Coordinates of C-alpha atoms in Angstrom, one line a residue:
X1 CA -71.3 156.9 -12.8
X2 CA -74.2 158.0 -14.8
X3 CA -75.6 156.1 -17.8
X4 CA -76.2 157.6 -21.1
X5 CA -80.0 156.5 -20.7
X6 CA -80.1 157.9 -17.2
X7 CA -82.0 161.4 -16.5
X8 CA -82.5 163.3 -13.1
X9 CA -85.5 162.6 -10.9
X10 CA -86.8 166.0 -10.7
X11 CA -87.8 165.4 -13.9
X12 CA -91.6 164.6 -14.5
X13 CA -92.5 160.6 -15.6
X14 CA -93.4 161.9 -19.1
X15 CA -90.2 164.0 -19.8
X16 CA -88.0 161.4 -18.4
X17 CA -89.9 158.8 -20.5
X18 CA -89.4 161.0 -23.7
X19 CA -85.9 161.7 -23.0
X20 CA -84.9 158.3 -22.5
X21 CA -87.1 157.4 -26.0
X22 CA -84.9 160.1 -27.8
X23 CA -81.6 158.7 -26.1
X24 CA -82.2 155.1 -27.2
X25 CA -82.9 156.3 -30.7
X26 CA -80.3 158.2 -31.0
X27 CA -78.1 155.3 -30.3
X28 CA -78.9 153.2 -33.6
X29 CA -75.6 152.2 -34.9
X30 CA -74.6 150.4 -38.3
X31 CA -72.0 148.4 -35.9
X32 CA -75.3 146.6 -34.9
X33 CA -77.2 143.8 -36.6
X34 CA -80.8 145.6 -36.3
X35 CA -83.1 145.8 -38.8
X36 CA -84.8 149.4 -39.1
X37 CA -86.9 149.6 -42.1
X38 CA -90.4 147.9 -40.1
X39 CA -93.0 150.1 -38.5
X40 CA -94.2 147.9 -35.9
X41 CA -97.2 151.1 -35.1
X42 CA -100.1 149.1 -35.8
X43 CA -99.0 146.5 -33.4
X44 CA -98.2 148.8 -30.6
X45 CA -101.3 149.0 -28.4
X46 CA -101.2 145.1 -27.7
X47 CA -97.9 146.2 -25.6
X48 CA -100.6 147.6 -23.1
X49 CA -101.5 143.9 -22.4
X50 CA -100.3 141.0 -20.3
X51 CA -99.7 138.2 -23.1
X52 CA -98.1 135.0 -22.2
X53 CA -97.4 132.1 -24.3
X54 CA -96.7 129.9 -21.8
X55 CA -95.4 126.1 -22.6
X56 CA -95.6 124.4 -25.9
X57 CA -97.1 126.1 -29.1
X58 CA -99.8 123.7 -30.1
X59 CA -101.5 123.8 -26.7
X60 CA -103.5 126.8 -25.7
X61 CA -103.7 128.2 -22.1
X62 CA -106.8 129.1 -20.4
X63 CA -105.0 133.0 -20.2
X64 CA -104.8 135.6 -22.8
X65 CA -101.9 134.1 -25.2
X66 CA -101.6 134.7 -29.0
X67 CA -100.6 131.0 -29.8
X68 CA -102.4 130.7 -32.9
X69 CA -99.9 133.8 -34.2
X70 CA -97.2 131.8 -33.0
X71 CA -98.2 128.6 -34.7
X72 CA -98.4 130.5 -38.6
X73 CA -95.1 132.2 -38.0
X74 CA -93.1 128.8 -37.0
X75 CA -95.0 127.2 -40.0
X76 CA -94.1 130.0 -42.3
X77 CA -90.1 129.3 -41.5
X78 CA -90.5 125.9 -41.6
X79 CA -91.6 125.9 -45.3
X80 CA -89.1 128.2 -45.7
X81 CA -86.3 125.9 -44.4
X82 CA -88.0 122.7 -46.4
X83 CA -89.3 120.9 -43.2
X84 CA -91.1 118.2 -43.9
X85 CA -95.1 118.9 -43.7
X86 CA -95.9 116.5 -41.3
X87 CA -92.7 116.6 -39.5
X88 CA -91.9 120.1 -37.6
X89 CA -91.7 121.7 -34.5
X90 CA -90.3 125.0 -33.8
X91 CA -91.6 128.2 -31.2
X92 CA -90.6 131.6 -30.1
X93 CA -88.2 132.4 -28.1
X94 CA -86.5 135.5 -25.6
X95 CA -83.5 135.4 -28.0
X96 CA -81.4 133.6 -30.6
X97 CA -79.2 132.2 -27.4
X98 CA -82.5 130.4 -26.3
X99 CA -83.3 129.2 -29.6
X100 CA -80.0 127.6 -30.2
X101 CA -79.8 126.2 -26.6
X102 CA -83.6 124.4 -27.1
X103 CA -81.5 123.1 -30.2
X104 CA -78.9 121.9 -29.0
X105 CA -80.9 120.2 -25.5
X106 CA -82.8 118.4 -28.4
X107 CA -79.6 116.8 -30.3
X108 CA -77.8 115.7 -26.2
X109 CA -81.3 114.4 -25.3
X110 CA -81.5 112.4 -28.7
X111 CA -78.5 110.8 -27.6
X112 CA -78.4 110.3 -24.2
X113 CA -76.0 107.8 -22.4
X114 CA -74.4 107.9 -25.6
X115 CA -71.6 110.8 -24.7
X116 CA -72.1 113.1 -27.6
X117 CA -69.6 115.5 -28.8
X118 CA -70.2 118.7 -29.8
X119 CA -68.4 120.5 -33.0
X120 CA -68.4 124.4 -33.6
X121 CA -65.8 126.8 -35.0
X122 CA -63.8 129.6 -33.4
X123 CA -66.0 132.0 -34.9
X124 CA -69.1 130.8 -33.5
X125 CA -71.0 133.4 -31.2
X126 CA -70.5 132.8 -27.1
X127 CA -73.6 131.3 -26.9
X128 CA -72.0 128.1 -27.8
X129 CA -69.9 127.7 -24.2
X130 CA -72.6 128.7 -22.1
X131 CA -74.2 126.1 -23.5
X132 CA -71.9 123.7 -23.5
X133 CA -71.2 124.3 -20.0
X134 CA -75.0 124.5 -18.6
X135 CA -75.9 121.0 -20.6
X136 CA -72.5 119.5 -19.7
X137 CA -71.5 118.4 -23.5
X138 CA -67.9 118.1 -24.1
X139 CA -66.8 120.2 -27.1
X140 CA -64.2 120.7 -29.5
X141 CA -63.2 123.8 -31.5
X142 CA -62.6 123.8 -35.1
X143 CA -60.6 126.1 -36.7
X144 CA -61.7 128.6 -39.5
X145 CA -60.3 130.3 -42.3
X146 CA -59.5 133.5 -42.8
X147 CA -62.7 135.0 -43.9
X148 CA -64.3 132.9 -40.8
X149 CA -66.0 130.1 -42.6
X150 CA -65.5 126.4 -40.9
X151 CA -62.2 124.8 -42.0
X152 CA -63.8 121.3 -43.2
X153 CA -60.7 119.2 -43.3
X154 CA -59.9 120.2 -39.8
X155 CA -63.7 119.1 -38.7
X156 CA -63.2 115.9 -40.8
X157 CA -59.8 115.2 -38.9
X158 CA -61.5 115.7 -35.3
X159 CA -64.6 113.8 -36.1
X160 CA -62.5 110.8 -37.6
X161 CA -61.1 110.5 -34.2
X162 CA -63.9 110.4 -32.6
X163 CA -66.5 108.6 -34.9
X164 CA -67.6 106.3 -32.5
X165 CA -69.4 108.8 -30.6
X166 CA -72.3 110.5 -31.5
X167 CA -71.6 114.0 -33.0
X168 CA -73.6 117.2 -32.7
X169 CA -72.3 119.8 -35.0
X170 CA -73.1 124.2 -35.4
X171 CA -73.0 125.5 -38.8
X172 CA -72.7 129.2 -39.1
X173 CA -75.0 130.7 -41.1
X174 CA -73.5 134.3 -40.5
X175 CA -70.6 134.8 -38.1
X176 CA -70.7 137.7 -35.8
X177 CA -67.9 139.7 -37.0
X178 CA -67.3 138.9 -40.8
X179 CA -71.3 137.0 -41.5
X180 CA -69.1 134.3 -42.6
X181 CA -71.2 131.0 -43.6
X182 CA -70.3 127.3 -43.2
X183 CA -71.6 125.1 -45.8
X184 CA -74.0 122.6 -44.5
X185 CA -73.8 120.3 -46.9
X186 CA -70.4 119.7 -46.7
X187 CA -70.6 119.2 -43.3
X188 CA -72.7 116.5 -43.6
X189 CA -71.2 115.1 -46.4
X190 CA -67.9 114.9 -43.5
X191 CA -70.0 113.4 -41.4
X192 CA -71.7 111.0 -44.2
X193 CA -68.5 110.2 -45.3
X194 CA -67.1 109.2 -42.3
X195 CA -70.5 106.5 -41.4
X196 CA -70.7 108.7 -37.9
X197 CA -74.3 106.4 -37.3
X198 CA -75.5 108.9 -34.6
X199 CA -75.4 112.9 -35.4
X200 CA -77.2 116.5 -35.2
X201 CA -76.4 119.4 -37.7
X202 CA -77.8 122.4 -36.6
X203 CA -77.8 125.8 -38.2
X204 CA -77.2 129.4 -36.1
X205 CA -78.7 131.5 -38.8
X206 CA -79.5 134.1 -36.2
X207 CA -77.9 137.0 -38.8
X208 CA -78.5 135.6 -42.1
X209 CA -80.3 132.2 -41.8
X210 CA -83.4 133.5 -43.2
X211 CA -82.0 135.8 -45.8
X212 CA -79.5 133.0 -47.2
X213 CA -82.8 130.8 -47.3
X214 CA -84.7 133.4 -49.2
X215 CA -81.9 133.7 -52.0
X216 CA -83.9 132.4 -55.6
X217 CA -81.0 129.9 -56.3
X218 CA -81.0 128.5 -52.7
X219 CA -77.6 128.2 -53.0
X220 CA -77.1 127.7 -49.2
X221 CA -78.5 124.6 -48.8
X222 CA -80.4 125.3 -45.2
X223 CA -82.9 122.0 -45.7
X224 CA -84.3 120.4 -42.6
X225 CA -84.7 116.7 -43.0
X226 CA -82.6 116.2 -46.1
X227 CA -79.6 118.5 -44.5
X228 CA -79.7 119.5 -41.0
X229 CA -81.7 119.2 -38.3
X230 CA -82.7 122.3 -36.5
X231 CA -82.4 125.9 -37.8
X232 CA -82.3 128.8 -34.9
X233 CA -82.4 132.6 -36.2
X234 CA -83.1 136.2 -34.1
X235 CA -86.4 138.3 -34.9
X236 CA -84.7 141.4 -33.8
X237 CA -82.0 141.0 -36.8
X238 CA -83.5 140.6 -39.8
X239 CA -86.9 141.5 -39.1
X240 CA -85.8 144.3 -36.9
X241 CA -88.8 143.6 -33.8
X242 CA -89.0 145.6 -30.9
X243 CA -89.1 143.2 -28.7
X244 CA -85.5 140.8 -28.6
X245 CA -86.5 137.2 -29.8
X246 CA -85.7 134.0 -31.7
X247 CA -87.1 130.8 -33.0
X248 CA -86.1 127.5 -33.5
X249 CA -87.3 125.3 -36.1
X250 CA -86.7 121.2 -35.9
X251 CA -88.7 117.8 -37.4
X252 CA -91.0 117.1 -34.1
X253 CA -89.8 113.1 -34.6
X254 CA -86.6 114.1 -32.5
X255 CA -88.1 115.1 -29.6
X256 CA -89.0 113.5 -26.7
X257 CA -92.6 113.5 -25.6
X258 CA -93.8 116.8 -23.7
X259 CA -94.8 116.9 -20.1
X260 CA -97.9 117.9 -19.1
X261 CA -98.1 121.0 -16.5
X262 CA -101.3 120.8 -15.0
X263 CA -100.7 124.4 -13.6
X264 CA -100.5 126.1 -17.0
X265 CA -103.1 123.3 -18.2
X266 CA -100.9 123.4 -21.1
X267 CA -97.5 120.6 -22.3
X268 CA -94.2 122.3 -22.5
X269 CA -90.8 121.4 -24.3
X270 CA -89.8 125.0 -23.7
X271 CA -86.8 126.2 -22.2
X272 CA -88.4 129.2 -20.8
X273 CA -91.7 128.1 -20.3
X274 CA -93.4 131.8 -20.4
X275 CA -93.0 133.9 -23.4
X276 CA -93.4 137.2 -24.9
X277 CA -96.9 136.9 -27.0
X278 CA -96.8 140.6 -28.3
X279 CA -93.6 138.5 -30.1
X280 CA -95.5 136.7 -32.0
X281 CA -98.0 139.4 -33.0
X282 CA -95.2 141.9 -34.2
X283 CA -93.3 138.3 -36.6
X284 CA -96.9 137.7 -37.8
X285 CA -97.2 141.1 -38.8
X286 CA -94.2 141.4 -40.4
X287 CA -94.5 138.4 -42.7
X288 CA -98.1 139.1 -43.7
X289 CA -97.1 142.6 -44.4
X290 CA -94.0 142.3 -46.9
X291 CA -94.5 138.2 -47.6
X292 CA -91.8 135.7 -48.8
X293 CA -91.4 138.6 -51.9
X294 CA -90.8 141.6 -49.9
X295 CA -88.1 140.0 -47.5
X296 CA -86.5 139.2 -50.4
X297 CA -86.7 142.4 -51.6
X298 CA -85.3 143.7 -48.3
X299 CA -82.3 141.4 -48.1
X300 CA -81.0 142.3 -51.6
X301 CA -81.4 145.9 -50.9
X302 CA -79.7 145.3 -48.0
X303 CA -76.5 143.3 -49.5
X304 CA -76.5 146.5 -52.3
X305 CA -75.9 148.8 -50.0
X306 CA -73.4 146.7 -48.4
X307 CA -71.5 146.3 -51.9
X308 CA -71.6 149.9 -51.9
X309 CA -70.5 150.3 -48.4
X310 CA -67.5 147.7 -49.5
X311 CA -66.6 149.8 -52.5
X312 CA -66.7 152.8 -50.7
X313 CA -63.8 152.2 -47.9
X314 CA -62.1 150.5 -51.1
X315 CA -62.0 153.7 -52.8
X316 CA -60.6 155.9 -49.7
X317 CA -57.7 153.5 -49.5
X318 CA -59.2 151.8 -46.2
X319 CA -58.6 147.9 -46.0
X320 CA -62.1 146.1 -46.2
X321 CA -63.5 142.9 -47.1
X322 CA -66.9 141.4 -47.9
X323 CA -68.0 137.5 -47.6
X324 CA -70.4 136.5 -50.4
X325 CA -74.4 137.7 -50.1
X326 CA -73.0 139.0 -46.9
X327 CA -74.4 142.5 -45.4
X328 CA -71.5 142.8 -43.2
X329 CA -68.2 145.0 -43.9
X330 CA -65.5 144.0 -41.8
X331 CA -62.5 146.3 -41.9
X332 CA -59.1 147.4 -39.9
X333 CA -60.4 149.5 -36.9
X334 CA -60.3 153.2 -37.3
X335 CA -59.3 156.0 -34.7
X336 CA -61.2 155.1 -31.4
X337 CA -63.1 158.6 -31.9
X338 CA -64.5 157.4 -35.3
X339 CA -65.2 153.9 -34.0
X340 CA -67.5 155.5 -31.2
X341 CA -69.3 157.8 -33.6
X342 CA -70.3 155.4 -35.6
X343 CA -71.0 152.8 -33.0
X344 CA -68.5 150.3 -34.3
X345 CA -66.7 147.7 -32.2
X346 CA -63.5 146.3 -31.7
X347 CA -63.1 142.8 -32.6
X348 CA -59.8 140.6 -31.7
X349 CA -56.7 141.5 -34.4
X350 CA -57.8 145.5 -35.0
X351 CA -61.1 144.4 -36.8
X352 CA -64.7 146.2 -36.7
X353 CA -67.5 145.8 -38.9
X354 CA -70.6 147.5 -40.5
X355 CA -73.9 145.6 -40.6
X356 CA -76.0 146.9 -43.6
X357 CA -79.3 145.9 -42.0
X358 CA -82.7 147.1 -44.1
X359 CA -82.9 150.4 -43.0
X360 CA -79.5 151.2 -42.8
X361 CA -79.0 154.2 -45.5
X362 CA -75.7 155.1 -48.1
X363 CA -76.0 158.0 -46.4
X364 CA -74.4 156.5 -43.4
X365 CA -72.2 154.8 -44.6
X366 CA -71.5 158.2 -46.9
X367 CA -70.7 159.8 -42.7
X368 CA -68.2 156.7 -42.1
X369 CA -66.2 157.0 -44.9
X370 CA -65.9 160.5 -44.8
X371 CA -64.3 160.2 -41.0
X372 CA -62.4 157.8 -42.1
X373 CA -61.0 159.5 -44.9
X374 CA -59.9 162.6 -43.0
X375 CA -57.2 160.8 -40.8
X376 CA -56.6 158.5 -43.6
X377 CA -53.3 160.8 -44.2
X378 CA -52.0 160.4 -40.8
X379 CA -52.6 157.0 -40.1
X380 CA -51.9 154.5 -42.4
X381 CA -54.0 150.7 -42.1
X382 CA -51.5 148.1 -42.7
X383 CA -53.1 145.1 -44.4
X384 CA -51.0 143.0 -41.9
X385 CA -53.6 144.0 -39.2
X386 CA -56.6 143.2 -40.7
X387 CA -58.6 140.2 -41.6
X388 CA -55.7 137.4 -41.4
X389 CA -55.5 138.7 -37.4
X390 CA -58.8 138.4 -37.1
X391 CA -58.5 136.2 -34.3
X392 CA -54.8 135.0 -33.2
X393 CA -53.7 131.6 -33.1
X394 CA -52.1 132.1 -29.4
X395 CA -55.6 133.0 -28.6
X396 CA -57.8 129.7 -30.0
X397 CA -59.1 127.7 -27.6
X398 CA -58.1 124.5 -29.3
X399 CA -57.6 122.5 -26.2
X400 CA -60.7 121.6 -25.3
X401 CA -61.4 117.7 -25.8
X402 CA -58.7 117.8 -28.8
X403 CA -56.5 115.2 -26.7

């Protein structure tokens, strides 16, 4: 079978190179979390380079690397997630799955021998099981309500049972169908409240971690030290880069020490030991182009046009909802034609979802609900399959270490 990227050989390299740039461009959905308002152009010829970051931020390689970049752009996010100046750690990584999994290595390893448990809800992205599998943690799966968020008397209930053990806990800070977000502070107040001695609250704010952190009233309390513990988010959400990433952000006192690699003459408390130092160029740029101000800016542009988006499907009669500063619409699934056109996905219990990224325009969203409304005549959403199916309780995975 062909792919849609694919192109026949007889083709010259440059025609086959320009059709597969048009192809992938074309394919820009609003069903995806990408940001699109960034021109990354001035960074671009540094892609003509081998740069590799390889092992631990604050040591430099002998090779080309762009570590100093690196080391301003963790630094910027920790101050914005309140670290504690002489207590951070954080680096770049291929992907918000890595930067969660370098978390959540640092909270078993802080606790090792002591059999930690590890908390998340259903609505937390799949990253969470791979991990759980690959570093051997037993886990337990907390149920949410029906907008997604973390149901906190349920967490209570399961870490009263098991208070003797250490507990490592994800808060969502953006879900990936509804953007739902747990509180954090409440979650620690469980634990708090409970006198669990020995615990780990980390943050998945791969979506909306650093939005939610730049609201003025900071009404999301995402504080390392005084809240959590480690903050992971994605570069190629909110800031849209070109090249896939993620960083993790932690207080450097809950590490263990570093080894030394005498091969890359450089420590490492990496998980993938090489990385992408065009990365770090493109985040750099980005934050000393727009500044704490201008992302701002772009994330309440961003949750307008999602209000509008919300009000919009409201006004043609389709079921919709909207979580608070989220810039996700989720919404019962239309026709399968209309879902394709638009790129939207299928999500368990007849749900998709719109992701009003920067970049993403009314007039898109103008396209959607104009499909929408033409077979809104002949097929009428019934409330009953929308967000209270969002995922079926024959379906949770509530087994696991609930004994």
């Amino acid at each position: 079978m062909t792919s849609p990227t694919s192109v026949p050989d007889d083709l010259s390299l440059a025609t086959q190179i320009e059709h597969l740039r048009a192809t992938l461009a074309a394919r820009r959905s609003i069903g995806f979390p990408a940001a699109l308002d960034i021109d990354y152009g001035p960074v671009t010829p540094l892609f003509g380079l081998l740069i590799n970051n390889v092992g631990d931020p604050d040591t430099d390689p002998d090779t080309g690397h762009t570590k100093a970049y690196e080391r301003e752009v963790i630094d910027w996010h920790a101050n914005l997630f309140g670290a504690p100046a002489d207590d951070r750690w954080g680096y770049l990584t291929s992907g918000g799955t890595e930067a969660n999994q370098a978390a959540i290595l640092l909270a078993r390893d802080r606790f090792a021998g002591a059999n930690p448990v590890l908390y998340y809800s259903q609505a937390t992205h799949d990253w969470i099981r791979k991990t759980a599998s690959t570093l051997g943690l037993p886990e337990v799966v907390i149920r949410t309500d029906a907008s997604g968020e973390i149901d906190y008397d349920d967490l209570r209930g399961e870490l009263a049972r098991r208070r003797d053990r250490p507990a490592i806990v994800v808060a969502n800070a953006g879900t990936t169908v509804t953007e739902a977000v747990d509180d954090p502070a409440r979650v620690r107040f469980a634990m708090s409240e409970l006198a669990i001695r020995n615990s780990h609250l980390h943050v998945d704010g791969a979506l909306a971690g650093v939005p939610l952190a730049l609201l003025p009233d900071r009404s999301v309390a995402i504080e390392l030290g005084s809240v959590i513990d480690s903050v992971a988010i994605s570069c190629h959400k909110f800031y849209g880069t070109t090249v896939p990433g993620g960083l993790v952000v932690t207080r450097r006192s809950l590490q263990r020490a570093a080894r030394r690699i005498s091969y890359t003459a450089t420590t490492d408390s990496t998980i993938s030991g090489s990385r992408c130092g065009q990365l770090a160029v493109q985040m750099w740029y980005a934050l000393r182009l727009l500044g704490e101000d201008g992302h701002r800016e772009r994330a309440e542009r961003a949750r307008e046009t999602a209000r509008f988006a919300h009000s919009l499907l409201a006004s043609v009669g389709w079921p919709a909802w909207r979580n608070v500063h989220a810039f996700t619409v989720y919404f019962t699934t239309p026709p399968p034609v209309i879902a394709r056109r638009h790129g939207l996905s299928n999500a368990d219990g007849g749900i998709s979802h719109l992701i009003c990224m920067p970049g993403v325009t009314r007039q898109q969203i103008e396209a959607l609900a104009a499909d929408i409304a033409t077979v809104k005549g002949t097929e009428q959403p019934s409330p009953s399959r929308g967000v209270r199916r969002l995922v079926p309780v024959a379906q949770l995975p509530l087994t696991a270490d609930r004994t």
